[in-house]
mmCIF file of C-alpha atoms and ligand atoms in Angstrom:
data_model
loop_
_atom_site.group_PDB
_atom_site.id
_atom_site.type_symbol
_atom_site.label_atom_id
_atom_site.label_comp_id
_atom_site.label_asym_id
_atom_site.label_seq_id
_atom_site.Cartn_x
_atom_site.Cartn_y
_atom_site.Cartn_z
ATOM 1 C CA UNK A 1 97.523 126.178 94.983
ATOM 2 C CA UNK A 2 101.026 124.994 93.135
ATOM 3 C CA UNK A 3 102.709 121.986 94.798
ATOM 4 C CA UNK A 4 105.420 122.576 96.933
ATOM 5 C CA UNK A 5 108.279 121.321 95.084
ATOM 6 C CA UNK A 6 110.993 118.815 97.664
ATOM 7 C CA UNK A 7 113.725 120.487 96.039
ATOM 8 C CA UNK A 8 116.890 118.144 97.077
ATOM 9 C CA UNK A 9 119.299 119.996 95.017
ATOM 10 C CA UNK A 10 119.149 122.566 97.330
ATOM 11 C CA UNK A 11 119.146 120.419 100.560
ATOM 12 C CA UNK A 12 121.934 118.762 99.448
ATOM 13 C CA UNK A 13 123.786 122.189 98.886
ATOM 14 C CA UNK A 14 122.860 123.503 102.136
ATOM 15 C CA UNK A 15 123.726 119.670 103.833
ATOM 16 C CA UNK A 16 127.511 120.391 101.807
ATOM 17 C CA UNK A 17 127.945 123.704 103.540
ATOM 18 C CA UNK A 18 127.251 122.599 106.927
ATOM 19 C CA UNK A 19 129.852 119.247 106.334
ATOM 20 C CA UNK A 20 132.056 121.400 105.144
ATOM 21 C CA UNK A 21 132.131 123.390 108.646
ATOM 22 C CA UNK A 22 132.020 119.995 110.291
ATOM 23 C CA UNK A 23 134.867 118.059 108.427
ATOM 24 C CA UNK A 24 137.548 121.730 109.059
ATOM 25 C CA UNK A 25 136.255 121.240 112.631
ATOM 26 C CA UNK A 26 137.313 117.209 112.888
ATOM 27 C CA UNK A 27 140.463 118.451 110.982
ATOM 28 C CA UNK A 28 140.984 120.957 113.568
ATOM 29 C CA UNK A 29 140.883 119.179 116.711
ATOM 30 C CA UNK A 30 142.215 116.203 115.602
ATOM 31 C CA UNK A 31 146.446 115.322 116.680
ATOM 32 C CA UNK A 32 147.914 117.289 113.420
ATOM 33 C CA UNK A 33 145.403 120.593 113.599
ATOM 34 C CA UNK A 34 143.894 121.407 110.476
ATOM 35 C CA UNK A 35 146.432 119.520 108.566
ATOM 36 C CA UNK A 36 145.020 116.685 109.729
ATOM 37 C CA UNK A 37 144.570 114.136 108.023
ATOM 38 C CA UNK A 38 140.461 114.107 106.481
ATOM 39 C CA UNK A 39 137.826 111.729 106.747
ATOM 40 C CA UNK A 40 138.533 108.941 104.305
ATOM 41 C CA UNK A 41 135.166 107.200 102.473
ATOM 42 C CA UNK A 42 136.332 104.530 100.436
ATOM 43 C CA UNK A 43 134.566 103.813 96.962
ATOM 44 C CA UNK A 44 134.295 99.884 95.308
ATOM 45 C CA UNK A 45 133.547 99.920 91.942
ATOM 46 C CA UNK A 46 133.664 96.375 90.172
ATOM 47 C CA UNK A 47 133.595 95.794 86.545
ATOM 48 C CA UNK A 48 132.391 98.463 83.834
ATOM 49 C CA UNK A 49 129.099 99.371 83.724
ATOM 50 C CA UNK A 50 129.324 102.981 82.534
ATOM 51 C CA UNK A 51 126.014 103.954 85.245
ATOM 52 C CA UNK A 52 128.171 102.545 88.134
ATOM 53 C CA UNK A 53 131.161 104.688 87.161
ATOM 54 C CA UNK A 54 129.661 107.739 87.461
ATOM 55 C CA UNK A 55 127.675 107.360 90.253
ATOM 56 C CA UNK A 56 130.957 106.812 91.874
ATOM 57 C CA UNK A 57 132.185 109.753 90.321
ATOM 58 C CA UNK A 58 129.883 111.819 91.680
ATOM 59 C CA UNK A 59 130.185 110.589 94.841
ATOM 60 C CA UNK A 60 134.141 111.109 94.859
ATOM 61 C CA UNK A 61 133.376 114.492 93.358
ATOM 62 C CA UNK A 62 131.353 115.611 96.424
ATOM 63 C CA UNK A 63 133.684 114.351 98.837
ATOM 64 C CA UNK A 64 136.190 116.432 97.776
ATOM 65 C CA UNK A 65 133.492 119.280 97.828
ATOM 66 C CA UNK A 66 133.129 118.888 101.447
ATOM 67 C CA UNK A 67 136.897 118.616 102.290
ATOM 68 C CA UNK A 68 137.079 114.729 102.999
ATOM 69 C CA UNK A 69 139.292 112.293 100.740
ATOM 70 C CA UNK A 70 137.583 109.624 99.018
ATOM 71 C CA UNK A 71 139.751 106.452 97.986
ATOM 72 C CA UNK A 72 138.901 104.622 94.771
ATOM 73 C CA UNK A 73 139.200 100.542 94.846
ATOM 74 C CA UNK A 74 138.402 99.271 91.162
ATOM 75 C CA UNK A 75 138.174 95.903 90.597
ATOM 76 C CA UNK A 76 137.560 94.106 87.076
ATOM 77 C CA UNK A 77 134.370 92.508 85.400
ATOM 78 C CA UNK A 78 135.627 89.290 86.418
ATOM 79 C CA UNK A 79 136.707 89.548 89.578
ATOM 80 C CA UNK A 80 135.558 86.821 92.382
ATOM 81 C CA UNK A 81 133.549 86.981 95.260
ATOM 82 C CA UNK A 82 136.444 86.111 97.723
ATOM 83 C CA UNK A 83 138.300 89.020 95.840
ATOM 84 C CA UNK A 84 135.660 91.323 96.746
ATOM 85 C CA UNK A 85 135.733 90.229 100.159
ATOM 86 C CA UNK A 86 139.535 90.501 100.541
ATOM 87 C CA UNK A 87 138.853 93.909 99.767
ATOM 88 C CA UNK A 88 136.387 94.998 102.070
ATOM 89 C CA UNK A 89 138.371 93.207 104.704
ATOM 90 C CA UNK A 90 140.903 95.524 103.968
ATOM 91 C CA UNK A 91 138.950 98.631 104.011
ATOM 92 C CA UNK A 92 137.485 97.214 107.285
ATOM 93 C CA UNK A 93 140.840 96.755 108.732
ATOM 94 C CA UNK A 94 142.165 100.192 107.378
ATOM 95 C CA UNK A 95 142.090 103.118 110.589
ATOM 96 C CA UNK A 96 142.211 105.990 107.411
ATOM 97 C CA UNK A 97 138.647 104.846 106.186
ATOM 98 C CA UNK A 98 135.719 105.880 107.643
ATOM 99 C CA UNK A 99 132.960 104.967 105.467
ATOM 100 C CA UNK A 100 132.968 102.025 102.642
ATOM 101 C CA UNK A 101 130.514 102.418 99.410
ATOM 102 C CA UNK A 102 130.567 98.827 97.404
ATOM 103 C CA UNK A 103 128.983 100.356 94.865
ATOM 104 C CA UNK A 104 125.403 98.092 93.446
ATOM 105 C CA UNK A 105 125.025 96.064 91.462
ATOM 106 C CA UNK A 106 128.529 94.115 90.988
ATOM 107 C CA UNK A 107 128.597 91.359 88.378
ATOM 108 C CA UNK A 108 126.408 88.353 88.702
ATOM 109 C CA UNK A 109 128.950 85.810 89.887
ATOM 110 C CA UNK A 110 129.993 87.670 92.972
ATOM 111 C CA UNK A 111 127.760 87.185 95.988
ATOM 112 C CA UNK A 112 126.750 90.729 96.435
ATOM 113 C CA UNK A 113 124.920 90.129 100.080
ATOM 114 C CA UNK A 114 127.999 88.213 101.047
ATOM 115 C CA UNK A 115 130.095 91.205 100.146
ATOM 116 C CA UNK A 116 127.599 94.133 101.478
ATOM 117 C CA UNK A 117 127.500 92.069 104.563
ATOM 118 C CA UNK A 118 131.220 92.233 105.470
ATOM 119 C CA UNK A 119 131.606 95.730 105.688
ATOM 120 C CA UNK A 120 131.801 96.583 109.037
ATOM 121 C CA UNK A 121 128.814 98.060 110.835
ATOM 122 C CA UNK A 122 130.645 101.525 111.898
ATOM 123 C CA UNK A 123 131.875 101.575 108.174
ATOM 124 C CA UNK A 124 128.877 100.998 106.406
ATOM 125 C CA UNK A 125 127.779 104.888 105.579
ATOM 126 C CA UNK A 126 125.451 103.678 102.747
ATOM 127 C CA UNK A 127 123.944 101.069 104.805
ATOM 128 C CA UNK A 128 123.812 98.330 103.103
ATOM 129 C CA UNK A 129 123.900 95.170 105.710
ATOM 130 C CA UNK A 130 121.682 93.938 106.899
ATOM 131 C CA UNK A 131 122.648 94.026 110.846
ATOM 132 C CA UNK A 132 122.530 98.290 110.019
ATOM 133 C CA UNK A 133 118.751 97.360 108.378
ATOM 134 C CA UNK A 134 118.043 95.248 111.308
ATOM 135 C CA UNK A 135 118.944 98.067 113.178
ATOM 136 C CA UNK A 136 117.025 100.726 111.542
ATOM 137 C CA UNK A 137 114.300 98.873 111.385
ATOM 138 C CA UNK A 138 113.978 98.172 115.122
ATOM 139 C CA UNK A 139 114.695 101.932 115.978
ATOM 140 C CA UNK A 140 117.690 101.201 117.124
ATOM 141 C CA UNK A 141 121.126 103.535 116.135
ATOM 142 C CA UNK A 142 122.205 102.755 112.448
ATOM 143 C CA UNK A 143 123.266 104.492 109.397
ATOM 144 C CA UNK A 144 120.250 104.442 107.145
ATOM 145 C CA UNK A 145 120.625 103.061 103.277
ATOM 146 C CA UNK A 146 121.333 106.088 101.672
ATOM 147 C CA UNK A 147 118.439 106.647 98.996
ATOM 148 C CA UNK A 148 116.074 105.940 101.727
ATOM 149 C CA UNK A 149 117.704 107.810 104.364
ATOM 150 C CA UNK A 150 117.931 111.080 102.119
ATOM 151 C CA UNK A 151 114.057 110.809 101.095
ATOM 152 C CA UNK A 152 113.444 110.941 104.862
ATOM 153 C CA UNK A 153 115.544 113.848 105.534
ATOM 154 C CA UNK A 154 113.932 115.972 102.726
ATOM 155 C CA UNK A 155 110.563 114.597 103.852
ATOM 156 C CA UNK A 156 111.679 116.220 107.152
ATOM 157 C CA UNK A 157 112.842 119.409 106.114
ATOM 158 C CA UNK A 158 109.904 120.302 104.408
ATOM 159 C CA UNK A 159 107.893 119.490 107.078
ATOM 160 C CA UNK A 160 105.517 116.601 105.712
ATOM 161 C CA UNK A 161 103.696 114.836 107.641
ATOM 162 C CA UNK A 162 103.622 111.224 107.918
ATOM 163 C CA UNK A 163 101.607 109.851 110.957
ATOM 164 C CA UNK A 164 98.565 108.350 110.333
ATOM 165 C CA UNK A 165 98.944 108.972 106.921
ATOM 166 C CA UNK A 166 98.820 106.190 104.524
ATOM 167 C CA UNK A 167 102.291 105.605 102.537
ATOM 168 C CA UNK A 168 102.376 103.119 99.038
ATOM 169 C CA UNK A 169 105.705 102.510 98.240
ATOM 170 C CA UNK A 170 106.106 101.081 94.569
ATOM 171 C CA UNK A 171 109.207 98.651 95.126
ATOM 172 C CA UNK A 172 110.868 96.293 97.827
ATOM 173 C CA UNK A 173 114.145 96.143 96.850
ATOM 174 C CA UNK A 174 116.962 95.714 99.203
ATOM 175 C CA UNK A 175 118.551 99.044 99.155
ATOM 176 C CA UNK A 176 115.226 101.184 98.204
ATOM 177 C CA UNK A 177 111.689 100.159 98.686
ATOM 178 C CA UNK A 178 112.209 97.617 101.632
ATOM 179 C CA UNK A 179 114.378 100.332 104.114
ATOM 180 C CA UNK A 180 112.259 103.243 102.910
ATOM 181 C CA UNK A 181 108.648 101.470 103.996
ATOM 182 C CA UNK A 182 110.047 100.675 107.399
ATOM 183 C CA UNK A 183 111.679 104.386 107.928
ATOM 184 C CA UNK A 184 108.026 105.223 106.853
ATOM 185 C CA UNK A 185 106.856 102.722 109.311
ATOM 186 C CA UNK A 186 108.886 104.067 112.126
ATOM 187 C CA UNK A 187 107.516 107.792 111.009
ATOM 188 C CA UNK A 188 104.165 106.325 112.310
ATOM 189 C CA UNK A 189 102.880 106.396 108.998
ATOM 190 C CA UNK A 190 100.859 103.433 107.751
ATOM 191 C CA UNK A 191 102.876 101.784 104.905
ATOM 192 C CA UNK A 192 101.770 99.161 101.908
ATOM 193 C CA UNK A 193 104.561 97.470 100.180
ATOM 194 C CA UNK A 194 103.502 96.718 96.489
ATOM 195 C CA UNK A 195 106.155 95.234 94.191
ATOM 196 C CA UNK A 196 105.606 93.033 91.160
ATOM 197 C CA UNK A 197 103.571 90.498 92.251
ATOM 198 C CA UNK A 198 100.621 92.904 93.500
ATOM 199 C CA UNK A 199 97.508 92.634 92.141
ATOM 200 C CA UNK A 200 95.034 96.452 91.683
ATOM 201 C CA UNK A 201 98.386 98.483 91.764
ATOM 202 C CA UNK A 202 96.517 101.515 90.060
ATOM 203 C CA UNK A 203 93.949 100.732 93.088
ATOM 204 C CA UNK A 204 96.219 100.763 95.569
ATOM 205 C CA UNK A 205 98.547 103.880 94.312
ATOM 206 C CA UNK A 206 94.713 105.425 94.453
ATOM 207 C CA UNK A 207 94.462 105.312 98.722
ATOM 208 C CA UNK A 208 97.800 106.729 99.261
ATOM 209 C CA UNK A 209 98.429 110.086 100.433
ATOM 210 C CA UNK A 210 102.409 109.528 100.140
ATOM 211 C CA UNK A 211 103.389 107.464 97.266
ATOM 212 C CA UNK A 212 107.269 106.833 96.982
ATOM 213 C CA UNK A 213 107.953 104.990 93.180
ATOM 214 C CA UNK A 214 110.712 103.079 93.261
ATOM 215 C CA UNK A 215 110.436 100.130 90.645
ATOM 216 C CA UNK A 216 113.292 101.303 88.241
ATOM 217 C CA UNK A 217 111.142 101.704 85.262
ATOM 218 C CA UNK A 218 110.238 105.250 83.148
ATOM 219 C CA UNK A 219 107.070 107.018 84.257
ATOM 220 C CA UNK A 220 105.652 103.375 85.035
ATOM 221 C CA UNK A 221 103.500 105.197 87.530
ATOM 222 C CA UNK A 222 101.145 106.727 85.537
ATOM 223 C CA UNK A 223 99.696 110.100 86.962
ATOM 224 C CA UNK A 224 95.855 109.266 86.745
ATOM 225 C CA UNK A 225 96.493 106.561 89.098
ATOM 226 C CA UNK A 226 97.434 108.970 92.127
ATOM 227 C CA UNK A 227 94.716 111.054 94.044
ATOM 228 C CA UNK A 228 94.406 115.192 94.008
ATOM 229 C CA UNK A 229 96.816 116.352 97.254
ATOM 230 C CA UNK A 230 99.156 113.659 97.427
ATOM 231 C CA UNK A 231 102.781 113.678 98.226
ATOM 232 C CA UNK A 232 105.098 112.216 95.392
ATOM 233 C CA UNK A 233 108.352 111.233 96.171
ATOM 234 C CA UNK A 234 109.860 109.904 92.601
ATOM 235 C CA UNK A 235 113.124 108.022 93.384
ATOM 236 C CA UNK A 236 113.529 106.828 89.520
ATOM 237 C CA UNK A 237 116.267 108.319 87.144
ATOM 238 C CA UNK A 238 116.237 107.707 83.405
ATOM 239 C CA UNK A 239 117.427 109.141 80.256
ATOM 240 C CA UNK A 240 115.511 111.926 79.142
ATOM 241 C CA UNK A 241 115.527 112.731 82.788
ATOM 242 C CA UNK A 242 112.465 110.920 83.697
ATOM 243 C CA UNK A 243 111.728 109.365 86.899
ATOM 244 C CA UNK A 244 109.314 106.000 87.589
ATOM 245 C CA UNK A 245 106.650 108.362 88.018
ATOM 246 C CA UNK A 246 104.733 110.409 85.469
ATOM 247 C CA UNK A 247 105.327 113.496 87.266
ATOM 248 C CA UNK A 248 103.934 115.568 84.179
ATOM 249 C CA UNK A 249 100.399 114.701 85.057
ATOM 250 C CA UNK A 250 100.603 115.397 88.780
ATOM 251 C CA UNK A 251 102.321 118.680 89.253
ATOM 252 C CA UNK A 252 99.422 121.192 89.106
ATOM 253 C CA UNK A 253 97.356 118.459 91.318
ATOM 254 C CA UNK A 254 99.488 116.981 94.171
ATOM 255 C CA UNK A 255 100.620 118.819 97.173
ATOM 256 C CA UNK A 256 104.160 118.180 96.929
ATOM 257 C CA UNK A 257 106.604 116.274 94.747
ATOM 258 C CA UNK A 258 110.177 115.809 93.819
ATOM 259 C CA UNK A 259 111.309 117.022 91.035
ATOM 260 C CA UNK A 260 113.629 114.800 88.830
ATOM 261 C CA UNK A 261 116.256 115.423 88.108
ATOM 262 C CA UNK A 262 117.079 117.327 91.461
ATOM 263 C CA UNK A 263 115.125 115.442 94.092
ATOM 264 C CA UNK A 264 115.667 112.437 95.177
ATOM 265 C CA UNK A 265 119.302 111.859 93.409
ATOM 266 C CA UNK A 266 121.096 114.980 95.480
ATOM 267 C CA UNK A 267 119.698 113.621 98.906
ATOM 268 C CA UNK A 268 121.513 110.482 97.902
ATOM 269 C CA UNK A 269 124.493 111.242 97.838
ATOM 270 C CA UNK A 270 124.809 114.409 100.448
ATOM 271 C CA UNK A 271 123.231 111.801 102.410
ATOM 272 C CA UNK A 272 126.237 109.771 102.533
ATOM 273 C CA UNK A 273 128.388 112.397 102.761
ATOM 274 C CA UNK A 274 126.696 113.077 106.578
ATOM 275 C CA UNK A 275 126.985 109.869 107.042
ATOM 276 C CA UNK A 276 130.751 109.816 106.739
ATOM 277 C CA UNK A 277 131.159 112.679 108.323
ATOM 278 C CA UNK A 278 129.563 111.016 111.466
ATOM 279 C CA UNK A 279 131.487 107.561 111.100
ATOM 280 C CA UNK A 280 134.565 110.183 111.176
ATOM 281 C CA UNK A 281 133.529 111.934 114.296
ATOM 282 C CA UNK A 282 132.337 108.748 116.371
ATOM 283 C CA UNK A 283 136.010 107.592 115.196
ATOM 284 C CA UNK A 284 137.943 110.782 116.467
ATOM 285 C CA UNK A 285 135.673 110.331 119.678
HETATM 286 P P1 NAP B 1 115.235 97.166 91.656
HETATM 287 O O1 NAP B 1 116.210 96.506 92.560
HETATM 288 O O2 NAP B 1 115.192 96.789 90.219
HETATM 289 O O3 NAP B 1 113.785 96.965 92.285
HETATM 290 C C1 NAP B 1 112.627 97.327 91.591
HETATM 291 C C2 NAP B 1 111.411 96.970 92.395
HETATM 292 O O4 NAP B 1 110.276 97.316 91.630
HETATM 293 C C3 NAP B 1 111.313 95.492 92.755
HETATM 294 O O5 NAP B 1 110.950 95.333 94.100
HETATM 295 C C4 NAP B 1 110.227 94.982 91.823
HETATM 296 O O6 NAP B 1 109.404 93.969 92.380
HETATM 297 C C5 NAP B 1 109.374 96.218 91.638
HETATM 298 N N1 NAP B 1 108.644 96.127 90.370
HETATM 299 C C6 NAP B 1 109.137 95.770 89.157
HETATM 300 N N2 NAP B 1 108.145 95.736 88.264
HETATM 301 C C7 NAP B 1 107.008 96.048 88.921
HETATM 302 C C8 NAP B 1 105.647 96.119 88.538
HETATM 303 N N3 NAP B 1 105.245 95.858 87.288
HETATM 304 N N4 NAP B 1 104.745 96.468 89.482
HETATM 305 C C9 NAP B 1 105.107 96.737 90.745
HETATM 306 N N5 NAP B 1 106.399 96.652 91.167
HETATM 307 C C10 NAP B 1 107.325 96.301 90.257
HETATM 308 O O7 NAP B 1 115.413 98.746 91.659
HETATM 309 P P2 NAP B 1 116.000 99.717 92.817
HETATM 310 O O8 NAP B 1 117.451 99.551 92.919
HETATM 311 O O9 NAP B 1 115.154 99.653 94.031
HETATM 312 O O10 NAP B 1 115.734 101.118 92.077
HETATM 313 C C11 NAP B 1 114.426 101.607 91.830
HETATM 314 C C12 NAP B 1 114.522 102.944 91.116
HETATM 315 O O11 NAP B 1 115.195 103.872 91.939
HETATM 316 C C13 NAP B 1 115.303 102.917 89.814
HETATM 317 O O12 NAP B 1 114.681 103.822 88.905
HETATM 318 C C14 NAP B 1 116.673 103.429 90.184
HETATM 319 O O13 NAP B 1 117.323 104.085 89.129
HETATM 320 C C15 NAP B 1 116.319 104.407 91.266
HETATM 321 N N6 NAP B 1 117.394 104.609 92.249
HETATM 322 C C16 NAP B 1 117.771 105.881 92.471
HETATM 323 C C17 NAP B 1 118.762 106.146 93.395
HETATM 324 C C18 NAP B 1 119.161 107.547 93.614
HETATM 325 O O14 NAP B 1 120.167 107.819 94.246
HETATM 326 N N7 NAP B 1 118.374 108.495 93.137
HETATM 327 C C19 NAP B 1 119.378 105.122 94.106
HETATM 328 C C20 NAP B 1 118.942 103.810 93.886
HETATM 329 C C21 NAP B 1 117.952 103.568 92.946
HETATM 330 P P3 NAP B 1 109.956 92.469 92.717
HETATM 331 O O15 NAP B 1 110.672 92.608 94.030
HETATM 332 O O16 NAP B 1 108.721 91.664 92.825
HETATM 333 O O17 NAP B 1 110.861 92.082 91.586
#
């Protein structure tokens, strides 16, 4: 039987439509009708790495899409940590913004945890501190870390199912592997962590009925390594439009995967979109 394919382009389009309906409805019972003012989510981009740019971009692109305003902060290779901060402080302070997106990774003398963990907990949409991951991770209300957050919702939608089953997430990084495992975790699936350090990876990979790459590196997941009727959640992008996971070799023998480009990337983003869209209407009341 062919895999089902987790198409996320088309979850994000259908997630677009119903913000749409949601931000006119804010609009429209808000003080000034439907001119109201929109819901604001504020982008930080610092320095100039071209990748950075157009992920914010896109993001300001699909904020339009859905009828809220997104304000661009730029700030220059060389700005300072306390800059940064001054920034978000601002942002924080600001009633207009709903949601703040410091876009990662800034350059390497600003204290990027320092500066993720200012923004203020009803503010951070892509969540990104770690009082929101402390949060999440105890069950507790919190706006997921985006990438994560979307794999879970597609996860959802297609109805996969996760308890009991045995999840091997490829990656532990802050705003990835880490909040995924425990969202897995709190799916009742049972989750191992593997990351650079681990020792039998192809082993491991082999047990897993969900695998989720995320270790920012082409196809590094090589298809032999993962078992007839998996799930395959690739969360890698690359020129040439490759993920972190041979996907090639796995299509006509997994269950399910996502597709790259068109997976994983779309739930991203629309993911933050809801997200604002909620910080917005817990704002309005
Ligand atoms: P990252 O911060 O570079 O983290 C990579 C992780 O992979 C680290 O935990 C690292 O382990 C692990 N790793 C590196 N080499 C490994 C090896 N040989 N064996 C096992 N694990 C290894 O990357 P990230 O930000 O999490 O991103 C991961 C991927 O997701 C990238 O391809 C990125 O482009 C993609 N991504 C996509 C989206 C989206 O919206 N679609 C968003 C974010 C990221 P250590 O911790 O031991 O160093």
């Amino acid at each position: 039987m062919a895999a089902l394919v987790l198409n996320g382009k088309q979850l994000s389009l259908q997630m677009e439509t119903d913000l749409t309906a949601r931000v006119a409805a804010l609009r429209a019972r808000m003080s000034g009708g439907a001119g109201a003012e929109p819901p604001v989510l504020a982008t930080i981009l610092v320095g100039d790495d071209p990748a950075s740019a157009t992920y914010v971009k896109m993001k300001g692109n699909a904020c339009v899409r859905v009828g809220m305003e997104s304000r661009k902060v730029v700030l220059p290779q060389s700005a300072s940590t306390a800059q940064l901060l001054a920034e978000v402080d601002a942002l924080n302070a600001d009633p207009r913004v709903h949601g703040i997106l410091l876009q990662h990774p800034v350059p390497p003398q600003i204290d990027e945890r320092a500066c993720f963990d200012r923004i203020a907990l009803a503010k951070d949409v892509d969540g990104v501190t770690v009082l929101g991951f402390g949060k999440m991770a105890m069950g507790e209300a919190a706006f997921g870390s985006a990438t994560p957050a979307g794999i879970m919702r597609l996860l959802a939608h297609y109805k996969v199912e996760l308890a009991g089953k045995h999840a091997v997430v490829v990656g532990r990084s802050p705003i990835l592997g880490k909040p995924v495992a425990m969202m897995l975790l709190n799916a009742n699936a049972t989750v191992t962590i593997c990351h650079s350090k681990t020792q039998g990876l192809p082993e491991l990979v082999r047990q897993a009925d969900l695998v989720v790459g995320a270790v920012g590196r082409p196809q590094f997941i090589k298809g032999a390594w993962i078992r007839p009727g998996a799930v395959v959640v690739d969360a890698g992008y690359h020129p040439g439009g490759v993920g972190d996971i041979e996907l090639s070799a796995v299509i006509d023998t997994c269950a399910a995967y996502t597709p790259v480009p068109g997976g994983v990337g779309p739930m991203t983003i629309a993911t933050l979109m809801a997200q604002t869209v909620e910080a917005a209407e817990k704002a309005a009341g």
